[in-house]
Coordinates of N, CA and C in Angstrom, one line a residue:
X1 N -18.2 -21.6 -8.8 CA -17.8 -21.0 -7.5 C -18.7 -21.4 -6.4
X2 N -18.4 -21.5 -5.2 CA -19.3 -22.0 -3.9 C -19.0 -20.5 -3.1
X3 N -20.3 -20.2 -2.8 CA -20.4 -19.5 -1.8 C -20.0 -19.8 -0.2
X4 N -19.3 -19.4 0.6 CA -18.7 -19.7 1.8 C -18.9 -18.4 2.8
X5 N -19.1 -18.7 3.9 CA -19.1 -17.4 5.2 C -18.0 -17.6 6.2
X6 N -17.4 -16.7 7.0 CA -16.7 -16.9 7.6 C -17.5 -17.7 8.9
X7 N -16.6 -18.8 9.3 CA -17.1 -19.9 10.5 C -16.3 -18.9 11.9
X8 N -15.4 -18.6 11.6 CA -14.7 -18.0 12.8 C -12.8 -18.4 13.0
X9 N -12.4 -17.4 13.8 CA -11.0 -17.8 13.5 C -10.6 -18.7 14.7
X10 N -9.1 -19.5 14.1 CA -8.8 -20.6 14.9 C -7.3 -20.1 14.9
X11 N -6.5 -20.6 16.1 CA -5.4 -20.9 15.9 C -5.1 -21.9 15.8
X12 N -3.9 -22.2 15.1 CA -2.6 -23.5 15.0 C -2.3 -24.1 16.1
X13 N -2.6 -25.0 16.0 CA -2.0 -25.6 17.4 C -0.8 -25.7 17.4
X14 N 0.1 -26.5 16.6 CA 1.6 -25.8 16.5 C 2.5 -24.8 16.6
X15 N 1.8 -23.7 15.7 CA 2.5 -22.2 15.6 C 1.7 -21.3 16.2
X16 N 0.5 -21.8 16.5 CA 0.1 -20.6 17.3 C -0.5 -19.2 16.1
X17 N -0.3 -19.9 14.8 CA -0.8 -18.2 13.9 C -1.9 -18.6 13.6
X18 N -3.1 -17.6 13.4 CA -4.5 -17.2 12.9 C -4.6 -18.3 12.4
X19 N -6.0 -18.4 12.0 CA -6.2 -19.1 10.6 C -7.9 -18.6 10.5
X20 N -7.9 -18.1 9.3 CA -9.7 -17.9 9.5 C -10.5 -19.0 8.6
X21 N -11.1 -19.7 9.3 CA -12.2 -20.7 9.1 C -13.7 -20.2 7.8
X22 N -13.2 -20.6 6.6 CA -14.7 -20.6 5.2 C -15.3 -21.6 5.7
X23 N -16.7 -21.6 5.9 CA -17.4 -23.0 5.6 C -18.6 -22.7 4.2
X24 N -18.7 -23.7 3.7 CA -20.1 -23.9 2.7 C -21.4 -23.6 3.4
X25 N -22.1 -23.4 2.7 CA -23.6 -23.1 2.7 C -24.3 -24.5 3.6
X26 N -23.7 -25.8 3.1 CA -24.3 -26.9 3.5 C -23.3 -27.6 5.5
X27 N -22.5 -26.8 5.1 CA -21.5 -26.8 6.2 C -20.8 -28.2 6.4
X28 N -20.5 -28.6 5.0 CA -19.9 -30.0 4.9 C -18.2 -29.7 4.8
X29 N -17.9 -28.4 4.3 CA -16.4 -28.1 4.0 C -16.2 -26.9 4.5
X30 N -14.8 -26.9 5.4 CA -14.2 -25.7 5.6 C -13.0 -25.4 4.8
X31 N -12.8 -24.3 4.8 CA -11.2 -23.4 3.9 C -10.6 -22.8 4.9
X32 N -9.7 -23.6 5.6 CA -8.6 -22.9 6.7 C -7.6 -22.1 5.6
X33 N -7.4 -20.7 6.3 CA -6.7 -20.1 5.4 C -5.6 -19.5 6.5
X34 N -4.1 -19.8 6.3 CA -3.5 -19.0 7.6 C -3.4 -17.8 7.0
X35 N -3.9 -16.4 8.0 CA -3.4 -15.4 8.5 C -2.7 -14.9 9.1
X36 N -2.6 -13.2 9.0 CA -1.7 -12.6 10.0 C -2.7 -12.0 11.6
X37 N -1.7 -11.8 12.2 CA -2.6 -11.5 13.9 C -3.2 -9.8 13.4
X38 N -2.8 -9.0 12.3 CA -3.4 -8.1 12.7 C -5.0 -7.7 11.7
X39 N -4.9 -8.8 10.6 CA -5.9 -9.3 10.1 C -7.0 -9.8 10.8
X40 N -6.2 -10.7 11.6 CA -7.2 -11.7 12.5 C -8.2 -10.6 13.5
X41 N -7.4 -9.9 14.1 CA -7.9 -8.7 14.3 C -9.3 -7.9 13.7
X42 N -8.8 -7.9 12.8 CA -9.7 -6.8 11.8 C -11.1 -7.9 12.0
X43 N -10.8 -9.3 11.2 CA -11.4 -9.9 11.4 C -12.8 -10.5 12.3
X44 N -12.4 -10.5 13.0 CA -13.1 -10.7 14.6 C -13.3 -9.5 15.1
X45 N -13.2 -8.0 14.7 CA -13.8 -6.7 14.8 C -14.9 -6.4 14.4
X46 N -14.8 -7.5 13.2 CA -16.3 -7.2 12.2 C -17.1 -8.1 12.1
X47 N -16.7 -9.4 12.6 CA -17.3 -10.6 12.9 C -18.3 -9.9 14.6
X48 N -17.9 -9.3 15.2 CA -18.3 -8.8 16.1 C -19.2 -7.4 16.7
X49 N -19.2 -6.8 15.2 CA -19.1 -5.7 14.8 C -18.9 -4.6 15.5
X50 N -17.7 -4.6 16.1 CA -16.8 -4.0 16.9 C -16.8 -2.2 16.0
X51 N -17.1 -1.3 17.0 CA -16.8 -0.1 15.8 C -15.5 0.7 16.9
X52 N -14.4 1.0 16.2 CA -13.5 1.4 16.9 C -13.6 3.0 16.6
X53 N -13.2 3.7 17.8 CA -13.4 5.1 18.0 C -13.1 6.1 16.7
X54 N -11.6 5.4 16.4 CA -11.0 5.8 14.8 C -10.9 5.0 13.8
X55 N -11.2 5.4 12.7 CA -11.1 4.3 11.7 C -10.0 2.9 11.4
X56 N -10.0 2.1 11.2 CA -8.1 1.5 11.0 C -8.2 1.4 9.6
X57 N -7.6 0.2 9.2 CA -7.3 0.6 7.9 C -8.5 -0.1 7.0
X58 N -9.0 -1.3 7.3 CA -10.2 -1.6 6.9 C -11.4 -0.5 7.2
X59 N -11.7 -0.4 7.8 CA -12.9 1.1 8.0 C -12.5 1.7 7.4
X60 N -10.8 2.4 7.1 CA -10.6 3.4 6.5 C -11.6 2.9 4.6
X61 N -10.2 2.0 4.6 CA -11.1 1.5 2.7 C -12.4 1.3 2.9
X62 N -13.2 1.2 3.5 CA -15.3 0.7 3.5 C -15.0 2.7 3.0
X63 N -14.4 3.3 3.9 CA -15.1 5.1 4.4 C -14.7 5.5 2.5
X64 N -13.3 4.9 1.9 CA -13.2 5.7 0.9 C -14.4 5.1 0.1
X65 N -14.3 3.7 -0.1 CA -15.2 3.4 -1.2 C -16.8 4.0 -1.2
X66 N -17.0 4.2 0.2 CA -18.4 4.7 0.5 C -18.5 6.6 -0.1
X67 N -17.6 6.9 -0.2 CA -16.9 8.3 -0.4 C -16.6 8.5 -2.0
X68 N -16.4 7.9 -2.3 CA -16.7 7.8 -3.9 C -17.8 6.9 -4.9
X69 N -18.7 6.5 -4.0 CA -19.5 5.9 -4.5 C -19.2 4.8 -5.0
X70 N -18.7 4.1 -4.4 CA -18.1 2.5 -5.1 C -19.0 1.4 -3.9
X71 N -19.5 0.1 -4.3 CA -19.5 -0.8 -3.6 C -18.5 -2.1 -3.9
X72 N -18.1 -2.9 -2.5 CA -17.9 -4.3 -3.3 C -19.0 -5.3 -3.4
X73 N -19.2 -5.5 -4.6 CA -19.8 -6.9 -4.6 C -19.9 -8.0 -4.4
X74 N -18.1 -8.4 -4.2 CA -17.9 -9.7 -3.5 C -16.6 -10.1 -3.8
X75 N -15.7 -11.0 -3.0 CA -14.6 -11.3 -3.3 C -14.3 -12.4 -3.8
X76 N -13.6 -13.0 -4.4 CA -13.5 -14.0 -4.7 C -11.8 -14.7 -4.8
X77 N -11.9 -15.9 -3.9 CA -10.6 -16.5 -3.3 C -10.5 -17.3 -4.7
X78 N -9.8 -16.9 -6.0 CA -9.9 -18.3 -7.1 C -8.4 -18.8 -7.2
X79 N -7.4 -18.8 -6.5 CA -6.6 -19.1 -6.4 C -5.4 -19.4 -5.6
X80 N -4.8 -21.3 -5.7 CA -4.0 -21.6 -4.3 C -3.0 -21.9 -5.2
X81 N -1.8 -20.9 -4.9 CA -0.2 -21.3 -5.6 C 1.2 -21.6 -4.5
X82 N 1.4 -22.5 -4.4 CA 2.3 -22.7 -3.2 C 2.4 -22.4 -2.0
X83 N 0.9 -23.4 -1.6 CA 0.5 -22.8 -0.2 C 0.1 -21.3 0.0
X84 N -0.1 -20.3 -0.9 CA -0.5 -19.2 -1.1 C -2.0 -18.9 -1.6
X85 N -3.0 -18.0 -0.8 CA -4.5 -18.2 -1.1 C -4.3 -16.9 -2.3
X86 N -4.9 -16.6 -3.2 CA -4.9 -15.6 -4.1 C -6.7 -15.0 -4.1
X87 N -6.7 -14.1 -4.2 CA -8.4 -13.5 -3.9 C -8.2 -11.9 -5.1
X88 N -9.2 -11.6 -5.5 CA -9.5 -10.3 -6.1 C -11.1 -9.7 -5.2
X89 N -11.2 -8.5 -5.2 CA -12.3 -7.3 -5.2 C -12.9 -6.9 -6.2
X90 N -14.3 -7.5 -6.3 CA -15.0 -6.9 -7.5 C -15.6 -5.4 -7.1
X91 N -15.4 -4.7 -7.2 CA -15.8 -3.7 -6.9 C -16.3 -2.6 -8.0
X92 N -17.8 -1.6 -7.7 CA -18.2 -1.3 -9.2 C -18.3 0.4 -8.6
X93 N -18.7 0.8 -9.7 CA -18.5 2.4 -9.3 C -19.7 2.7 -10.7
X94 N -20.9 3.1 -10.2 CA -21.5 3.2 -11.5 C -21.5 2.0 -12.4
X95 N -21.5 2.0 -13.9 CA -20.9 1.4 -14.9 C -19.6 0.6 -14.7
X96 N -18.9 1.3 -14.4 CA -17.2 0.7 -14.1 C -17.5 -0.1 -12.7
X97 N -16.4 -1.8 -13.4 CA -16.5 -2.5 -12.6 C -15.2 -3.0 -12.7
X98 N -14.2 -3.2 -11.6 CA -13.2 -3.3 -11.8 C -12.6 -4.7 -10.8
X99 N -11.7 -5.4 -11.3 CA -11.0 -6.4 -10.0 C -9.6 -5.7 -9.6
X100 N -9.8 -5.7 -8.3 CA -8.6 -6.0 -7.8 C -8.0 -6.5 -7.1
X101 N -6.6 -7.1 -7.3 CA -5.9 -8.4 -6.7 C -5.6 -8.1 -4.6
X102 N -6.0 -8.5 -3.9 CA -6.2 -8.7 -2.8 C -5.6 -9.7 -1.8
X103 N -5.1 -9.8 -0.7 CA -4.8 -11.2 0.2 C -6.3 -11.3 0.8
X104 N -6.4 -13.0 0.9 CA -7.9 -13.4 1.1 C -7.8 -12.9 2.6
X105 N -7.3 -12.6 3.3 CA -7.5 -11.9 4.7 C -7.9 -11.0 4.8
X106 N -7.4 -9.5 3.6 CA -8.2 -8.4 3.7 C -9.6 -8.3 3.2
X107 N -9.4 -8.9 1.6 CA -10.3 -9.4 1.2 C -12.0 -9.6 2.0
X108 N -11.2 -10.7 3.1 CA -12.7 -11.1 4.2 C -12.9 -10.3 5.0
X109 N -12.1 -9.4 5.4 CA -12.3 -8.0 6.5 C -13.0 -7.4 5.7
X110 N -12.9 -7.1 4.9 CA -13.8 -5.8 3.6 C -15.3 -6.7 3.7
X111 N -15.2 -7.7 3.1 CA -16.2 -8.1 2.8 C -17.4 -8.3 4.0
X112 N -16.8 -8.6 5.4 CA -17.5 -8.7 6.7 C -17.9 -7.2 6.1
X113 N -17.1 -6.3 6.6 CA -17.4 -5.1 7.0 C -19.0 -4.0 6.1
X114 N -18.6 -4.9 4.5 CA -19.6 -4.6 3.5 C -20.9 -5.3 3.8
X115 N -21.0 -6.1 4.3 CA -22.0 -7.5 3.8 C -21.9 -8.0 2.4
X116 N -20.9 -8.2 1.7 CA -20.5 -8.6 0.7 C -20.0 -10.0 0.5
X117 N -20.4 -10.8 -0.3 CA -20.4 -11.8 -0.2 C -18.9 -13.1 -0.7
X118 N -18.7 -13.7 -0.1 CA -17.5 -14.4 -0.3 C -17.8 -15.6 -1.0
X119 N -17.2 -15.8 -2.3 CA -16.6 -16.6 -3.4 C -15.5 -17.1 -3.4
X120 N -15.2 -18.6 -3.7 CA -14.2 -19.6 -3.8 C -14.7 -20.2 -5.1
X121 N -13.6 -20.2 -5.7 CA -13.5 -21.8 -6.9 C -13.2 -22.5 -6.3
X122 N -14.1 -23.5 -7.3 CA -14.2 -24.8 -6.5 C -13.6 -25.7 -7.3
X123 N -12.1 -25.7 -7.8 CA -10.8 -25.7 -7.5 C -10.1 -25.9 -6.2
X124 N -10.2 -24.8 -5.5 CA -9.2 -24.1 -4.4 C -10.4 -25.2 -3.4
X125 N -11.6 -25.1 -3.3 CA -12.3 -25.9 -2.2 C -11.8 -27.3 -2.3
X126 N -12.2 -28.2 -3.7 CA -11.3 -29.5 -3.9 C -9.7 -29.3 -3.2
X127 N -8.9 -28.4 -3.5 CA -7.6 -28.9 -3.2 C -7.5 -28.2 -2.1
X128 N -8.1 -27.4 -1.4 CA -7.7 -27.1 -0.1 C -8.2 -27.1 1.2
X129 N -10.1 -27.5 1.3 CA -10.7 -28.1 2.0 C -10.4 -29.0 3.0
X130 N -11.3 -29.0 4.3 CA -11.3 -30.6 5.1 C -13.0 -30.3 5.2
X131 N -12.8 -31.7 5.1 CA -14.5 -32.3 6.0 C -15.0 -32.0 6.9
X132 N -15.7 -31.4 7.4 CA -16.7 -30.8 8.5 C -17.4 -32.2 9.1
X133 N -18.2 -32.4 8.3 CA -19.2 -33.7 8.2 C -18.7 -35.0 7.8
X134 N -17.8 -35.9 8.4 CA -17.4 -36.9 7.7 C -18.3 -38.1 8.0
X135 N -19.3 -38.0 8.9 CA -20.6 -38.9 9.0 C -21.3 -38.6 7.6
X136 N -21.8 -37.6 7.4 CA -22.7 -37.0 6.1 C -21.9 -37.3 4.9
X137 N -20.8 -37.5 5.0 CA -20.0 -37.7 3.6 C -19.8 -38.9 3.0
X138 N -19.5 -40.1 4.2 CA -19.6 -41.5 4.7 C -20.9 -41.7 4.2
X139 N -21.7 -41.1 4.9 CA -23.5 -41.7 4.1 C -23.7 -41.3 2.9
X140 N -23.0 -40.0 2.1 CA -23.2 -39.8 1.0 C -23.2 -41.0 -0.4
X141 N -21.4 -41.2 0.1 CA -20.5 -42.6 -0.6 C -21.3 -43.5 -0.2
X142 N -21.9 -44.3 0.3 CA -22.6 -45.3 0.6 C -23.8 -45.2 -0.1
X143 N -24.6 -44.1 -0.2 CA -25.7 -44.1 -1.0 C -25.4 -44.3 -2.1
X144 N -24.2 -43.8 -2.8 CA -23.7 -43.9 -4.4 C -23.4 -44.8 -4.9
X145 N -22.9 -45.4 -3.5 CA -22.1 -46.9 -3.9 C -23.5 -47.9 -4.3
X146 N -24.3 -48.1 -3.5 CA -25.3 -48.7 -3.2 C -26.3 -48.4 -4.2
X147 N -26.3 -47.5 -5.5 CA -26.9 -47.2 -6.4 C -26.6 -47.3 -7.5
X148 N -25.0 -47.1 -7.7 CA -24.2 -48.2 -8.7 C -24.5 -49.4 -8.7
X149 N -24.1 -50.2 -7.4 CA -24.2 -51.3 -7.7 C -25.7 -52.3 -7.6
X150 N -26.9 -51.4 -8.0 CA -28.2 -51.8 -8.2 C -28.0 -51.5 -9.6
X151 N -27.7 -51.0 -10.1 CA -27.6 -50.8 -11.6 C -27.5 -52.0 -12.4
X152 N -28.6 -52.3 -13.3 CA -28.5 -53.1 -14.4 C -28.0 -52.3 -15.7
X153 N -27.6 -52.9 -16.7 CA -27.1 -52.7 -18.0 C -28.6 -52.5 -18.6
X154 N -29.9 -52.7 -18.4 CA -30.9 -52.2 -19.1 C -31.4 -51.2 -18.5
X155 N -30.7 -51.1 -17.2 CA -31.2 -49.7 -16.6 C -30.8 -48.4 -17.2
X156 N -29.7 -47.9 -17.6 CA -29.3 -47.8 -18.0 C -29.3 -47.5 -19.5
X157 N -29.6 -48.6 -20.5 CA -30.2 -48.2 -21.6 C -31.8 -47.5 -21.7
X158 N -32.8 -47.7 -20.3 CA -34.0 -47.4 -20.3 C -33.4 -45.8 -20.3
X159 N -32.8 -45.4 -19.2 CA -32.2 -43.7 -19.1 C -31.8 -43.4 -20.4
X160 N -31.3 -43.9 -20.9 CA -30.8 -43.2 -22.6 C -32.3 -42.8 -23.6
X161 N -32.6 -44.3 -23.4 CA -34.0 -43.8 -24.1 C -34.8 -43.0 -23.8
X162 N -35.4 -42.8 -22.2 CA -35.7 -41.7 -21.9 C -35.5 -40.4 -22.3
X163 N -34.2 -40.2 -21.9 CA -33.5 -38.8 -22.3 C -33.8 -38.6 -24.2
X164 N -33.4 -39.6 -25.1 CA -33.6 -39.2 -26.6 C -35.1 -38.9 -26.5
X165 N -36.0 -39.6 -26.1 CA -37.1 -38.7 -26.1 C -37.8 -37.7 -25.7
X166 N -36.6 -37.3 -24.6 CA -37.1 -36.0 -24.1 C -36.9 -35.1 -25.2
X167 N -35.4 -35.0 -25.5 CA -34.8 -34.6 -26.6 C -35.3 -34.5 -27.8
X168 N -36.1 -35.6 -28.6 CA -37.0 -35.3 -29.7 C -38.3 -34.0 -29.2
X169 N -38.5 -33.7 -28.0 CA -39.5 -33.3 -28.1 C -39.4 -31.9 -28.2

């Protein structure tokens, strides 16, 4: 799983709907996820830490879980099924620790609102990511390439032997 924070929300340039922006830790990959406008909302409330006069429905769920002594620990986005993001709530109460199944939009509202931390498989980042960094990524491939192809076939056997002797020890 990669740890990711919310970058901030974007609209569509075509449709014009939400989309809230994951990026990585290293800030090489983002996770556009489209949203609804009243998520996006919530969103950018807590991104801001907006406190509204009355609860809504995010504050409401922080107030119950805070009210029964529950925290979330963190959410976790492990699943993309036909263009659909899938997320659960780990959420613990004492001893009892339970998942439940979530849209990754509320999901990230809760999680802002907790300081709780946001989880992706890295699955869903492979198949549903873009490049942030395509300079850094370009230099990456280049370094690899360029280390392959210094590679001798006794280089190679010297690393094997190394390793069994680490291994014997």
């Amino acid at each position: 799983m990669i740890e990711m924070k919310v970058a901030g929300i974007a609209l569509d340039a075509a449709t014009r709907s939400p989309i809230v922006l994951l990026r990585d830790a290293s800030e090489r990959r983002a996770l556009p996820i489209f949203i609804g406008q009243d998520q996006a909302r919530s969103i950018i409330g807590a991104l801001e830490n907006h406190k509204p006069p009355r609860p809504l429905t995010h504050d409401l769920f922080v107030n119950l879980m805070d009210s029964w002594d529950m925290t979330l620990e963190r959410i976790v986005i492990h699943s993309l099924q036909d263009n659909t993001f899938y997320a659960v709530l780990i959420v613990r109460q004492g001893d009892i620790k339970k998942e439940i199944d979530a849209r990754p939009s509320d999901a990230i509202a809760l999680a802002l609102r907790t300081d709780s931390p946001i989880w992706v498989m890295e699955e869903v980042v492979a198949d549903a990511s873009i490049p942030v960094d395509r300079e850094a990524d370009e230099a990456e491939r280049q370094a690899f390439r360029d280390f392959v192809s210094n590679l001798s076939p006794q280089d190679l056997i010297k690393r094997s032997d190394f390793r069994k002797k680490d291994e014997a020890q």
